[in-house]
Every structure is written in C-alpha cells, then in structure tokens.
Coordinates of C-alpha atoms in Angstrom, one line a residue:
Chain A
M1 CA 90.2 21.2 5.7
I2 CA 86.7 22.5 5.1
K3 CA 84.8 24.0 8.1
I4 CA 80.8 24.4 8.1
I5 CA 80.0 27.0 10.6
N6 CA 76.1 27.1 11.5
A7 CA 75.3 27.2 7.4
E8 CA 71.6 27.7 7.1
K9 CA 70.2 28.1 3.6
S10 CA 66.2 28.7 2.8
S11 CA 65.1 29.9 -0.7
H12 CA 61.5 31.2 -1.5
H13 CA 59.9 30.8 1.9
S14 CA 61.4 27.1 2.3
V15 CA 63.8 26.0 4.3
I16 CA 66.5 24.2 2.4
F17 CA 68.7 23.0 5.2
P18 CA 68.2 24.5 8.7
S19 CA 71.7 25.7 10.6
F20 CA 74.3 23.0 11.1
S21 CA 77.8 22.3 11.6
M22 CA 80.3 20.1 10.5
E23 CA 83.9 19.3 9.5
V24 CA 86.3 17.7 7.6
Q25 CA 89.8 17.2 8.8
T26 CA 93.0 16.6 6.9
H27 CA 93.2 12.7 5.6
E28 CA 89.4 12.8 6.1
A29 CA 86.5 11.7 4.3
A30 CA 82.8 12.5 4.8
A31 CA 79.8 12.3 2.8
I32 CA 76.6 14.6 3.0
H33 CA 73.5 12.1 2.4
S34 CA 70.8 14.2 1.1
S35 CA 68.1 14.8 -1.4
L36 CA 68.6 15.9 -5.1
N37 CA 67.8 19.5 -4.0
V38 CA 69.7 19.7 -1.2
R39 CA 72.8 18.6 -2.9
T40 CA 72.2 20.8 -5.7
V41 CA 72.0 23.7 -3.8
L42 CA 75.3 22.8 -1.9
M43 CA 77.4 22.6 -5.0
D44 CA 76.2 25.8 -5.9
L45 CA 77.1 27.4 -2.3
L46 CA 80.4 25.7 -2.4
S47 CA 81.5 26.2 -5.7
G48 CA 80.7 30.1 -5.0
S49 CA 77.4 30.6 -7.8
A50 CA 74.9 30.9 -4.5
S51 CA 75.2 32.5 -1.2
L52 CA 74.1 31.3 2.4
S53 CA 71.6 32.5 4.2
G54 CA 73.4 32.6 7.5
G55 CA 76.6 31.1 8.7
R56 CA 79.6 30.7 6.6
I57 CA 81.9 28.1 5.2
E58 CA 85.7 28.3 5.7
V59 CA 88.4 26.4 3.9
C60 CA 91.8 26.2 5.7
G61 CA 90.7 29.0 7.7
H62 CA 89.5 31.5 4.9
S63 CA 86.3 32.2 3.5
I64 CA 85.1 30.2 1.0
L65 CA 84.5 33.2 -1.4
S66 CA 87.6 34.6 -0.9
D67 CA 89.5 31.2 -1.5
L68 CA 87.8 30.5 -4.3
K69 CA 88.6 34.1 -6.0
N70 CA 92.1 33.3 -4.8
D71 CA 94.5 32.2 -7.8
N72 CA 95.8 29.2 -5.5
T73 CA 92.5 28.3 -4.5
H74 CA 92.5 25.0 -1.7
L75 CA 89.1 23.7 -3.7
S76 CA 88.7 21.4 -6.4
F77 CA 85.4 20.1 -7.6
L78 CA 83.9 17.0 -9.4
F79 CA 80.5 17.9 -10.5
L80 CA 77.8 15.5 -11.4
D81 CA 77.2 16.9 -15.2
E82 CA 81.0 18.0 -15.9
A83 CA 82.0 17.7 -19.6
L84 CA 85.1 17.4 -21.5
Y85 CA 86.7 18.7 -25.0
E86 CA 85.4 15.8 -26.9
R87 CA 87.6 16.3 -29.9
L88 CA 90.7 16.2 -28.4
T89 CA 92.5 12.9 -27.2
L90 CA 93.2 11.9 -23.7
K91 CA 96.8 13.2 -23.6
E92 CA 95.9 16.5 -25.0
H93 CA 93.4 17.0 -22.9
I94 CA 95.8 16.3 -19.9
L95 CA 98.2 18.2 -21.4
F96 CA 95.7 21.2 -21.1
W97 CA 95.1 20.6 -17.8
K98 CA 98.5 20.4 -17.0
K99 CA 98.8 23.8 -18.2
L100 CA 95.8 25.8 -17.1
F101 CA 96.2 24.4 -13.5
I102 CA 100.2 24.5 -13.7
S103 CA 100.6 21.6 -12.5
S104 CA 104.1 19.7 -12.3
V105 CA 102.3 16.5 -11.7
N106 CA 104.1 14.1 -14.2
S107 CA 100.9 13.2 -17.0
D108 CA 101.4 9.3 -17.8
E109 CA 101.4 8.9 -14.0
I110 CA 98.2 10.2 -13.9
L111 CA 96.8 8.5 -16.8
R112 CA 98.0 5.3 -15.0
R113 CA 96.5 6.2 -11.6
V114 CA 93.0 6.4 -13.4
Q115 CA 94.0 3.3 -15.8
L116 CA 93.6 5.1 -18.9
E117 CA 97.1 4.7 -20.1
H118 CA 96.0 2.3 -22.9
L119 CA 93.5 5.1 -24.4
K120 CA 95.6 8.0 -24.4
K121 CA 96.0 8.4 -28.0
K122 CA 92.2 8.1 -27.9
R123 CA 89.6 11.1 -28.5
I124 CA 87.4 11.5 -25.8
S125 CA 84.5 11.2 -27.6
T126 CA 85.3 7.4 -28.1
L127 CA 85.3 7.0 -24.1
T128 CA 82.5 5.4 -22.2
F129 CA 80.8 7.2 -19.5
S130 CA 82.9 5.4 -16.6
E131 CA 86.0 6.4 -18.6
K132 CA 85.0 10.1 -18.5
K133 CA 84.4 9.9 -14.9
R134 CA 87.6 8.4 -14.3
M135 CA 89.1 11.2 -16.7
H136 CA 87.6 13.8 -14.6
F137 CA 89.4 12.2 -11.4
A138 CA 92.5 12.8 -13.6
R139 CA 91.7 15.9 -13.2
I140 CA 91.0 16.3 -9.6
L141 CA 94.7 14.8 -9.4
L142 CA 96.3 17.2 -11.6
E143 CA 94.5 20.2 -9.4
N144 CA 96.3 18.3 -6.3
K145 CA 94.3 20.9 -4.0
S146 CA 94.0 20.2 -0.4
V147 CA 90.2 20.0 -0.5
V148 CA 88.2 17.9 -2.8
I149 CA 84.4 18.3 -3.3
L150 CA 82.8 15.4 -5.1
E151 CA 79.4 15.4 -6.6
E152 CA 77.8 11.3 -6.7
P153 CA 81.1 10.4 -8.3
D154 CA 80.2 6.9 -8.6
Q155 CA 76.6 7.3 -9.7
N156 CA 76.1 4.5 -13.0
V157 CA 79.7 3.7 -13.4
D158 CA 80.8 0.3 -14.3
L159 CA 82.1 -1.8 -11.4
E160 CA 86.3 -1.1 -12.3
T161 CA 85.6 2.4 -12.3
R162 CA 84.2 2.1 -8.9
R163 CA 87.1 0.1 -7.8
V164 CA 89.5 2.6 -9.0
I165 CA 87.7 5.5 -7.5
K166 CA 87.8 4.1 -4.2
K167 CA 91.3 3.5 -4.3
L168 CA 91.9 6.9 -5.8
M169 CA 90.0 8.3 -2.6
E170 CA 91.9 6.1 -0.3
G171 CA 95.1 7.5 -2.2
L172 CA 93.9 11.2 -1.4
K173 CA 93.1 10.6 1.9
K174 CA 96.7 9.4 2.3
E175 CA 98.2 12.3 0.9
G176 CA 96.1 14.2 3.5
K177 CA 93.7 15.8 1.6
S178 CA 89.6 16.5 3.0
I179 CA 87.2 15.1 0.7
L180 CA 83.5 15.8 0.8
L181 CA 81.4 13.6 -1.0
L182 CA 78.0 14.5 -1.8
T183 CA 75.0 11.4 -2.4
G184 CA 71.7 11.1 -2.8
N185 CA 72.7 7.1 -2.7
M186 CA 73.4 5.3 1.1
E187 CA 75.4 2.4 -0.2
S188 CA 77.6 5.1 -2.4
A189 CA 78.3 7.1 0.6
L190 CA 78.9 4.1 2.8
F191 CA 81.5 2.7 0.3
M192 CA 83.5 5.6 0.0
T193 CA 83.5 6.8 3.3
D194 CA 83.5 6.3 7.0
C195 CA 81.9 9.4 8.2
I196 CA 78.2 10.0 7.0
H197 CA 75.9 12.7 7.7
R198 CA 72.5 13.2 6.2
L199 CA 70.8 16.3 5.4
D200 CA 67.4 17.4 4.7
E201 CA 65.2 20.4 6.0
K202 CA 65.3 18.9 9.8
G203 CA 69.0 19.6 10.1
L204 CA 72.2 17.4 10.2
H205 CA 72.4 14.0 11.5
Q206 CA 75.7 12.0 11.6
L207 CA 75.1 8.0 10.8
D208 CA 76.6 6.1 13.8
V209 CA 79.0 4.2 11.8
K210 CA 81.6 3.5 14.1
L211 CA 79.4 1.7 16.4
E212 CA 79.8 -1.4 13.7
E213 CA 83.0 -2.1 14.9
D214 CA 81.3 -3.0 18.3
E215 CA 78.4 -5.1 16.5
P216 CA 80.1 -8.6 17.1
G217 CA 78.9 -8.9 20.5
E218 CA 75.7 -7.1 19.8
V219 CA 75.6 -10.0 16.4
K220 CA 76.1 -12.9 19.0
E221 CA 73.3 -11.9 21.2
E222 CA 71.0 -11.7 18.3
T223 CA 71.9 -15.1 16.8
E224 CA 71.2 -16.5 20.4
E225 CA 68.1 -15.2 20.3
T226 CA 67.0 -16.7 16.7
P227 CA 66.3 -20.0 18.1
L228 CA 64.0 -18.5 20.5
Y229 CA 61.9 -17.9 17.2
Q230 CA 58.4 -19.1 17.7
P231 CA 56.3 -21.1 14.9
V232 CA 55.0 -18.5 12.1
K233 CA 53.1 -15.6 13.2
I234 CA 52.4 -14.1 10.1
E235 CA 54.4 -14.7 7.3
K236 CA 53.8 -11.8 5.4
I237 CA 55.3 -8.5 5.8
P238 CA 53.5 -5.5 5.8
A239 CA 54.3 -2.2 4.2
K240 CA 52.4 1.4 4.4
V241 CA 51.7 3.3 1.3
N242 CA 49.5 6.2 0.9
E243 CA 47.1 4.9 4.2
K244 CA 46.7 1.3 2.7
I245 CA 48.6 -1.3 3.9
I246 CA 50.6 -4.2 1.4
L247 CA 51.7 -7.5 2.3
F248 CA 54.9 -8.9 1.0
N249 CA 55.9 -12.5 0.6
P250 CA 59.4 -12.3 2.3
P251 CA 60.6 -14.2 -0.6
E252 CA 59.4 -11.3 -2.9
I253 CA 61.9 -8.5 -1.3
D254 CA 64.9 -7.9 -2.8
F255 CA 66.5 -6.1 0.7
V256 CA 65.9 -4.0 3.5
E257 CA 67.0 -0.6 3.8
S258 CA 67.2 1.7 6.9
S259 CA 67.3 5.5 7.2
D260 CA 66.6 7.2 10.0
G261 CA 65.1 4.7 12.1
Q262 CA 62.8 4.1 9.1
S263 CA 63.1 0.4 7.8
N264 CA 62.3 0.2 3.8
L265 CA 61.4 -2.5 1.7
S266 CA 62.6 -3.0 -2.2
V267 CA 60.8 -5.2 -4.2
Q268 CA 61.3 -4.9 -7.6
G269 CA 62.8 -1.3 -7.9
E270 CA 60.3 0.1 -5.8
V271 CA 60.7 1.1 -2.3
Y272 CA 58.1 0.5 0.1
P273 CA 58.0 1.9 4.2
C274 CA 57.8 -0.7 6.7
I275 CA 56.4 -0.3 9.9
F276 CA 59.0 -2.8 11.5
T277 CA 62.5 -1.8 13.0
L278 CA 65.4 -3.4 11.3
N279 CA 65.6 -5.5 13.9
D280 CA 62.1 -6.8 14.3
L281 CA 62.1 -7.6 10.8
E282 CA 65.4 -9.6 10.8
K283 CA 64.1 -12.0 13.8
R284 CA 61.5 -11.9 11.0
L285 CA 63.1 -12.6 7.9
V286 CA 66.1 -14.5 8.9
P287 CA 64.0 -18.0 8.6
F288 CA 63.3 -17.0 5.0
G289 CA 67.1 -17.2 3.9
F290 CA 67.5 -13.1 5.0
F291 CA 70.6 -12.0 5.9
R292 CA 71.7 -8.7 7.9
C293 CA 74.7 -7.5 5.8
H294 CA 74.9 -4.5 7.5
R295 CA 74.2 -2.3 10.5
S296 CA 71.4 -0.7 8.0
Y297 CA 70.6 -3.5 5.1
I298 CA 69.4 -7.2 5.2
V299 CA 69.6 -8.6 2.1
N300 CA 67.6 -11.6 0.4
L301 CA 70.3 -14.0 0.0
Q302 CA 68.3 -15.8 -2.7
K303 CA 68.9 -12.5 -4.6
V304 CA 72.1 -12.4 -4.3
R305 CA 74.6 -12.6 -7.7
E306 CA 77.8 -11.9 -6.9
I307 CA 80.1 -11.0 -3.8
I308 CA 82.7 -7.9 -4.6
T309 CA 85.6 -7.4 -3.2
W310 CA 86.7 -4.4 -3.2
T311 CA 89.6 -4.0 -1.1
R312 CA 90.7 -6.6 1.9
N313 CA 88.2 -4.6 4.4
S314 CA 85.4 -3.5 2.0
Y315 CA 83.2 -5.5 0.2
S316 CA 79.4 -5.4 -1.8
L317 CA 76.4 -7.7 -2.8
V318 CA 75.5 -6.9 -6.1
L319 CA 71.7 -8.7 -6.5
E320 CA 70.4 -10.8 -9.3
G321 CA 68.3 -8.4 -12.2
S322 CA 69.2 -5.3 -11.6
E323 CA 73.0 -5.0 -12.2
S324 CA 72.9 -1.2 -10.9
I325 CA 72.0 -1.9 -7.5
S326 CA 74.7 -3.3 -4.8
I327 CA 74.6 -3.3 -1.2
P328 CA 77.3 -2.5 1.5
L329 CA 78.6 -5.6 3.3
S330 CA 80.3 -5.0 6.3
K331 CA 83.6 -6.8 7.3
S332 CA 83.0 -8.2 10.0
K333 CA 79.4 -9.9 8.5
M334 CA 81.6 -10.9 5.3
A335 CA 83.0 -13.7 7.8
E336 CA 79.8 -14.6 9.0
L337 CA 78.2 -14.9 5.7
K338 CA 81.6 -17.4 4.3
E339 CA 80.4 -19.7 7.0
M340 CA 76.8 -19.7 6.0
L341 CA 78.0 -20.5 2.3
G342 CA 80.0 -22.9 3.6
L343 CA 83.0 -21.5 2.3
K344 CA 85.2 -21.7 5.7
Chain B
M1 CA 106.9 32.7 -18.3
N2 CA 104.2 34.3 -16.3
H3 CA 101.6 32.0 -15.2
S4 CA 98.5 34.3 -16.7
I5 CA 100.3 33.6 -20.2
K6 CA 100.9 30.2 -19.2
R7 CA 97.2 29.6 -18.8
T8 CA 96.2 32.0 -21.6
M9 CA 98.4 29.9 -23.6
A10 CA 97.1 26.7 -22.5
I11 CA 93.6 28.0 -23.6
F12 CA 94.6 29.0 -27.1
Q13 CA 96.2 25.6 -27.5
K14 CA 93.4 23.8 -26.8
D15 CA 91.2 25.6 -29.1
Y16 CA 93.6 25.5 -31.6
K17 CA 93.7 21.8 -31.8
D18 CA 90.0 21.7 -31.0
F19 CA 89.3 23.8 -34.3
T20 CA 91.2 21.8 -36.5
K21 CA 89.1 19.0 -35.5
N22 CA 85.7 20.7 -35.9
L23 CA 84.7 20.5 -39.6
Y24 CA 81.4 22.1 -38.9
V25 CA 83.5 25.3 -37.8
S26 CA 86.8 25.0 -39.9
S27 CA 85.1 24.2 -42.9
M28 CA 83.8 27.7 -43.1
V29 CA 87.2 29.4 -43.9
F30 CA 86.5 28.2 -47.5
L31 CA 83.7 30.2 -47.6
P32 CA 85.5 33.9 -48.3
L33 CA 88.9 32.5 -49.9
F34 CA 86.7 30.9 -52.6
M35 CA 84.7 34.4 -53.1
A36 CA 87.8 36.1 -52.9
A37 CA 89.3 33.9 -55.7
I38 CA 86.2 34.2 -57.8
Y39 CA 86.1 38.0 -57.9
G40 CA 90.2 38.1 -58.2
R41 CA 89.7 36.0 -61.3
M42 CA 86.8 38.1 -62.3
G43 CA 89.2 41.1 -62.5
V44 CA 87.0 43.0 -60.2
Q45 CA 88.8 45.8 -58.4
S46 CA 86.2 48.0 -57.2
I47 CA 87.3 49.0 -53.1
E48 CA 83.7 48.2 -52.4
M49 CA 83.7 44.7 -54.0
V50 CA 86.9 44.0 -52.2
F51 CA 85.8 45.7 -48.8
M52 CA 82.6 43.4 -49.6
I53 CA 84.7 40.5 -49.1
F54 CA 87.0 41.9 -46.3
N55 CA 83.7 42.3 -44.2
L56 CA 82.2 39.0 -45.0
T57 CA 85.6 37.4 -44.0
L58 CA 85.3 39.3 -41.0
T59 CA 81.4 38.2 -39.8
V60 CA 82.2 34.8 -40.9
I61 CA 85.5 34.2 -39.8
A62 CA 86.4 36.1 -36.8
A63 CA 82.8 36.7 -35.5
F64 CA 80.8 33.1 -36.8
T65 CA 83.9 31.2 -35.4
Q66 CA 84.1 33.0 -32.0
S67 CA 80.5 33.1 -31.8
A68 CA 80.8 29.1 -32.2
L69 CA 84.1 28.3 -30.4
I70 CA 82.2 30.2 -26.9
A71 CA 78.9 28.4 -27.8
E72 CA 80.1 25.4 -27.6
E73 CA 81.6 25.6 -24.8
K74 CA 78.8 26.6 -22.6
E75 CA 76.6 23.7 -24.9
K76 CA 78.5 21.2 -23.7
N77 CA 79.0 22.5 -20.2
T78 CA 82.6 22.7 -20.2
L79 CA 82.9 26.5 -19.6
R80 CA 82.1 25.9 -15.9
G81 CA 85.4 24.5 -15.7
L82 CA 87.3 27.0 -17.2
M83 CA 85.7 29.3 -15.0
L84 CA 86.5 27.5 -11.8
S85 CA 89.7 27.1 -12.7
P86 CA 92.4 29.6 -11.8
A87 CA 92.1 31.0 -15.4
G88 CA 90.4 34.5 -14.7
T89 CA 87.7 36.4 -17.0
G90 CA 90.4 38.2 -19.3
E91 CA 92.8 34.9 -19.7
I92 CA 89.6 33.0 -20.6
L93 CA 88.4 35.6 -22.9
I94 CA 91.7 36.2 -24.3
G95 CA 92.6 32.4 -24.8
K96 CA 89.4 31.8 -26.3
S97 CA 89.8 34.7 -29.1
L98 CA 93.5 34.1 -30.0
V99 CA 92.8 31.4 -32.2
S100 CA 89.9 32.7 -34.3
F101 CA 91.8 35.8 -34.6
L102 CA 95.1 34.3 -36.0
I103 CA 92.3 32.3 -38.4
S104 CA 90.9 35.8 -39.5
A105 CA 94.6 37.0 -39.9
I106 CA 95.8 34.5 -41.9
I107 CA 92.3 34.5 -44.3
L108 CA 92.6 38.2 -45.0
L109 CA 95.5 38.0 -46.0
L110 CA 94.7 35.0 -48.1
S111 CA 91.5 36.7 -49.6
A112 CA 93.8 40.2 -50.5
V113 CA 96.3 38.2 -52.1
L114 CA 93.7 35.9 -54.2
I115 CA 91.5 39.5 -55.1
E116 CA 94.9 40.9 -56.0
Y117 CA 94.0 43.9 -53.6
R118 CA 97.6 46.1 -53.3
P119 CA 96.9 48.8 -51.1
G120 CA 98.9 52.1 -51.3
N121 CA 99.2 52.4 -47.6
T122 CA 99.6 48.8 -46.1
L123 CA 100.3 49.7 -43.0
L124 CA 97.0 51.7 -42.7
I125 CA 94.8 49.2 -44.0
A126 CA 96.3 46.5 -41.5
A127 CA 95.8 48.7 -38.5
G128 CA 92.3 49.2 -39.8
L129 CA 91.6 45.7 -40.3
F130 CA 93.6 44.6 -37.4
V131 CA 90.7 47.0 -35.0
S132 CA 88.0 45.6 -37.3
I133 CA 89.0 42.3 -36.6
L134 CA 89.2 42.8 -32.5
F135 CA 85.7 44.5 -33.1
Y136 CA 83.7 41.3 -34.7
L137 CA 85.3 39.0 -32.0
G138 CA 83.6 41.3 -29.6
V139 CA 80.6 40.5 -31.9
G140 CA 80.9 36.9 -31.6
T141 CA 82.1 36.4 -28.0
L142 CA 78.7 38.0 -27.1
L143 CA 76.3 36.4 -29.4
G144 CA 78.6 33.3 -28.1
L145 CA 77.5 34.3 -24.3
I146 CA 73.9 35.2 -25.8
T147 CA 73.1 31.8 -27.2
R148 CA 72.8 28.4 -25.8
S149 CA 74.1 26.1 -28.3
V150 CA 76.2 26.3 -31.4
M151 CA 73.0 25.8 -33.5
E152 CA 71.5 29.1 -31.9
A153 CA 74.8 30.5 -32.6
S154 CA 74.9 30.1 -36.2
V155 CA 71.4 31.4 -36.7
A156 CA 72.1 34.1 -34.5
I157 CA 75.2 35.0 -36.6
L158 CA 72.9 35.4 -40.1
P159 CA 71.4 38.9 -39.7
V160 CA 75.0 40.3 -37.8
L161 CA 76.6 38.7 -41.1
L162 CA 73.7 40.5 -43.8
F163 CA 74.0 43.6 -41.5
F164 CA 77.7 44.0 -41.3
S165 CA 78.6 42.5 -45.1
F166 CA 76.1 44.9 -46.9
S167 CA 75.0 47.7 -44.6
S168 CA 78.0 49.8 -46.4
F169 CA 76.1 49.8 -49.6
A170 CA 73.5 51.6 -47.8
M171 CA 75.3 55.0 -47.9
Q172 CA 74.9 55.0 -51.9
L173 CA 71.2 55.3 -50.8
S174 CA 71.8 57.8 -48.6
A175 CA 71.1 60.7 -51.0
E176 CA 67.6 59.9 -51.0
Y177 CA 67.2 58.5 -47.3
P178 CA 68.9 60.8 -45.2
I179 CA 68.2 58.7 -42.3
L180 CA 70.6 56.1 -43.8
K181 CA 73.5 58.5 -42.9
A182 CA 73.5 57.1 -39.5
A183 CA 75.4 53.9 -41.3
E184 CA 78.2 55.9 -42.2
Y185 CA 79.8 55.5 -38.4
L186 CA 79.2 51.6 -38.5
P187 CA 82.7 50.0 -38.0
N188 CA 82.2 48.3 -41.6
T189 CA 81.5 51.4 -43.4
Q190 CA 84.5 53.2 -41.9
L191 CA 86.8 50.5 -43.0
V192 CA 85.1 51.0 -46.7
N193 CA 86.1 54.4 -46.5
L194 CA 89.3 53.6 -45.1
G195 CA 90.4 52.0 -47.8
H196 CA 89.1 54.8 -50.4
A197 CA 91.1 57.2 -48.6
V198 CA 93.8 54.8 -48.8
Q199 CA 93.3 54.3 -52.7
S200 CA 92.9 57.9 -53.6
G201 CA 96.8 58.5 -51.5
A202 CA 95.5 59.5 -48.2
G203 CA 98.4 59.6 -45.2
F204 CA 98.2 58.5 -41.9
A205 CA 96.8 61.7 -40.7
D206 CA 93.5 60.9 -43.0
G207 CA 92.8 57.4 -42.0
L208 CA 92.9 58.3 -38.4
P209 CA 89.3 59.6 -37.7
A210 CA 88.3 55.9 -39.4
L211 CA 90.2 54.5 -37.1
L212 CA 89.4 56.1 -34.3
I213 CA 85.7 55.3 -34.9
I214 CA 86.6 51.6 -35.6
T215 CA 88.6 51.4 -32.2
G216 CA 85.7 53.1 -30.2
W217 CA 83.2 50.5 -31.2
T218 CA 85.9 48.0 -30.2
I219 CA 86.4 49.4 -26.8
G220 CA 82.4 49.7 -26.1
I221 CA 81.9 46.1 -27.3
S222 CA 84.6 44.5 -25.1
A223 CA 82.7 46.2 -22.1
L224 CA 79.7 44.8 -23.3
V225 CA 81.5 41.3 -23.7
V226 CA 82.8 41.6 -20.2
V227 CA 80.0 42.7 -18.7
V228 CA 77.5 40.4 -20.2
Y229 CA 80.2 37.8 -19.5
H230 CA 80.0 38.4 -15.6
K231 CA 76.3 38.7 -15.9
K232 CA 76.0 35.1 -17.3
M233 CA 78.4 34.0 -14.7
V234 CA 76.4 34.5 -12.0
D235 CA 73.3 33.4 -13.3
N236 CA 74.9 29.8 -13.6

C-alpha cells in the first residue's frame, strides 16, 4: 500500500499542489487526474528524483526514498516515455528482465498474459506502439511488486491493448497489489479505476464515482421530468470563450463532459466551457437525441459509432470520425441505452 | 550465485546480444585488425608502430564502444529503467563495461598475432594492456555520460582518439619543446615505455613504475565516472 501524507510541492514561487493526503490500500486501484505538469512532478517525486516541499510519502510503512534505495523495493513504475532495447527479441528481453529483477515468474506465462506470445521471436523494433506498451506491462508483472505506479498506461494504445491492460489491472488488484494511476484523461481514469481524485493547485478533490450506483433512482426522477419539457425555448447552447458567447447548434456537439462541476462542450475536437450544469444541459439536449451515458457525460447518440464491451460491467462509446475519442458508459445506463436502441 | 553477480551478468548478456546486432558499433572492431594486418604484412616491427596499433585499438574499441553503449542507453531512455531496477551503480557500470572489456581484450590479442608482436615478457605486457583497457573504458564511460546521443559520442571520441593514438609521438619532440615532457606521464606514453622496457629485456621491477602510473590514471578516471554518474542521476 502507498500512503501520501500532507504532501505538498511548490517550485519557482508557484504552488504545484497544496498539502493533500490519500492512500491506496492493497487490492485497490486509484487514479489521480491532473495536468501534465502536476503529473510529471508527481512521477519525479514517486521515483525519488525530486523531493517534496512538505509532508511525506510512505510505501508499506517506510518512507518512499528509503524504500527506493532498498534492493527489495516495493515499487514498480511505468513511465509514459519508457523505452525498450530495440535490437533484442521479445524472449531475450523478457529473459534479461527476469535475471535483472531476479524474478521467478515463468516468462512464457508472462508473454501469454500480455498477449505477445506469438511474437516472441520477433525483435522489439518490429512491434507497434501498443505492443510495446504491453511489453512494459510484462515488466510490471515480472517485477511483481506490491505497489504499481502507472503514468498514462493507455494513452494512444489500440482497443485490443486497452482491453488487455484493463484485464491485467484487474488481475493485479486480485493479487493484492495497490495501483496508483496518474493521468490527464478522465475517461482513462474512469475506465481503469473506481476511485478518482483530481489534483491541481487548489488541492485534491475526490470525485464521487460511487454515487453512480445510487443513480437508477435519480435517473427515474429525471426521465419523469423530461416529458415536462416545454416547446423549444432556445435551441442553441451557449458557451463562453474569452468573454465572447458562442452559440452551438445541438447536433454540432459531440459530447459534454463535466469536470469539477464545470461542463465542457466538445465540438469537433475543441472544448468549450458551458455555463449550464450537466443536469440542465441534459434536459435541454435529450430532445435532440442526446443521452446521459455517465454521471459526468452526455453524448450525442447520432455521433456514436461503436459500443465496446470491455468486461461484463464496463463499456465505452466510440465516436464517429475521431477514433481516439471514447466515452465511458456506465453499467446502469447500458440497459437504458439498449432499450432506446430497441435491442431489448 | 550472488544476486549482485546475477544482475551484472544479466546486463552483460543483454549488452552482448545487443552489440552483436548493432552493426554501427560492432563493425568498428575491424579497423584495428585491418591496420594490424597491413603493418604486420609490411614487416613493421618497431615498438612505436606496434603500440600505436595497440593504443588505436584501445581508443577505437574500448573507449568508443563503451561510450556508444552508454550514450545509446541515455539516448533511448533505457538508462532510467536500469537505474530504477534493483541493480546498483557498480552493477550497472561493471555490467555495461564487461562487453567492451572482453571485445577489447580479444581484438588486442588478435592484433598482436596479426602484427607478429612477441614480447619478451608477455605477463608484463598483458598486465599493462589490462590496466590500459580499464582506463580507456573509464574514458568511454565518461564520454557516454557527458554526451546525449550515439552521434554526439562518436564525434566526441575523435579528439580523444587522435590525442591518445598519437600523443606518444610527442615524446620525440620533447627535446625541442620541453613542455611536451608532460606527455611522458600520459597512460598511452607509459604503455609505449613499458613496451620499450620489455623489449630491452627488463624484468617486472623495471616495468612497475609504468604500470603504477597507468593504474593511477585508471583509478582517477573511475572516481570521475562515479561522480559524474551520480551527478547525472540526480539531474534526470
């Protein structure tokens, strides 16, 4: 387990994050959603190449710095910009790690778990970005440490790799590891973990993801309200950009995301902050074929191209045109969506 | 087997496999062999010539290979992975030096055979070459740590190569320019002196000062490497 106690960091006269505390127990995965800057600083702090301005970080009861120096450290890391020895074959690379970490885990078993077994005679340089990412996960599995720190593990990877990573994370949790995920992508945080914190210069806020479970009741109320919707007042959705107000036609909007109570309209890859709350927007947008697919997302169903089922309880919606954009779909909403689509 | 040795061997084996597949670096081993073969066929037997080949081998193979191996780890961002692994500073540096060391030793031996050099006291020459390899590995590691990419390392090695291959000739001019006397204490000149001493039938005791001076240089450069390595580790 990893414990962060009253940690704070400032540099060059500016606060990067004020004092906050959190902990990740065994069998738990938590995410810290933050800006790139905060994330980089956090990775430096966790890997011991920078030090806190105040507070401390403990790993399994010891300070993180003494743990890192220890031969039997409890930590293993996955950096975003990690590299492999391109000229080695996968098998050679795994064997190298195995010896380096004095690991007793079976190397073929590892390659099978990251679904690279069929490539084991190939050189690393022939792998795609996503396959290399899976290779890094092979290292995490080999290291077999009790605390795993991941930086943007599923950034830019293909769908298959995302599925593998998700599965591996479930496996690691089951084995009793604590996973801390650092990401700038809320969707990734929602997808990979169930405990999400947002960290910025104002501090740490835990996002209430658990509430999602109570939602069916709430949803019912809302769906009852929708018939009450009056004939179109204003069809356009206003967004504020630099003191200007821009009006969007609802069909233009791809999806709406809420973070920290602020709802953001996403239109053709650009994000515009909107004045209304997500609940208000839902009321306005439902008549235009929008759907509240998650506590913090409303999606334009016309733009949805694909519904991906990761596991029995986790789903994503992939939008048209932009392959990279996927939006979480919560379990309770899946049934509702199926009904709307006439699948049931 | 001790864990520390296991990890060192893991790095060694990885580098060995990597080296054999890295044509850019591994093709360099043919340069000194080629020169040794030519000079050997020409019947050149002067000690200066033989030791110029040796010094060239040491800079091209020991120093260059080593700097390229280290610089590549930095360039490709794999060094951080090693640093975060349980392997310590010593294990990483020794593991990474083993390949260059072995290759240098083999090439030196082959060069000596090709140029038909048969020293009177093989043991003394072997000891001198052994310490010299360590010194040049230190130079190579240092260059690899200072530069950021293999390209930079291969440019930075050039002045080193010229300096250590030819500065032993500076001695011949020292009568005219007294300042060049300082060159006498360079490790490469000492190696040549050792060669001369052995050629004139010197015993172990006569070769000892030269050996000690080269060892001194080796210890100095190793200390520098450890300091620079730690400094760079904090920087990153």
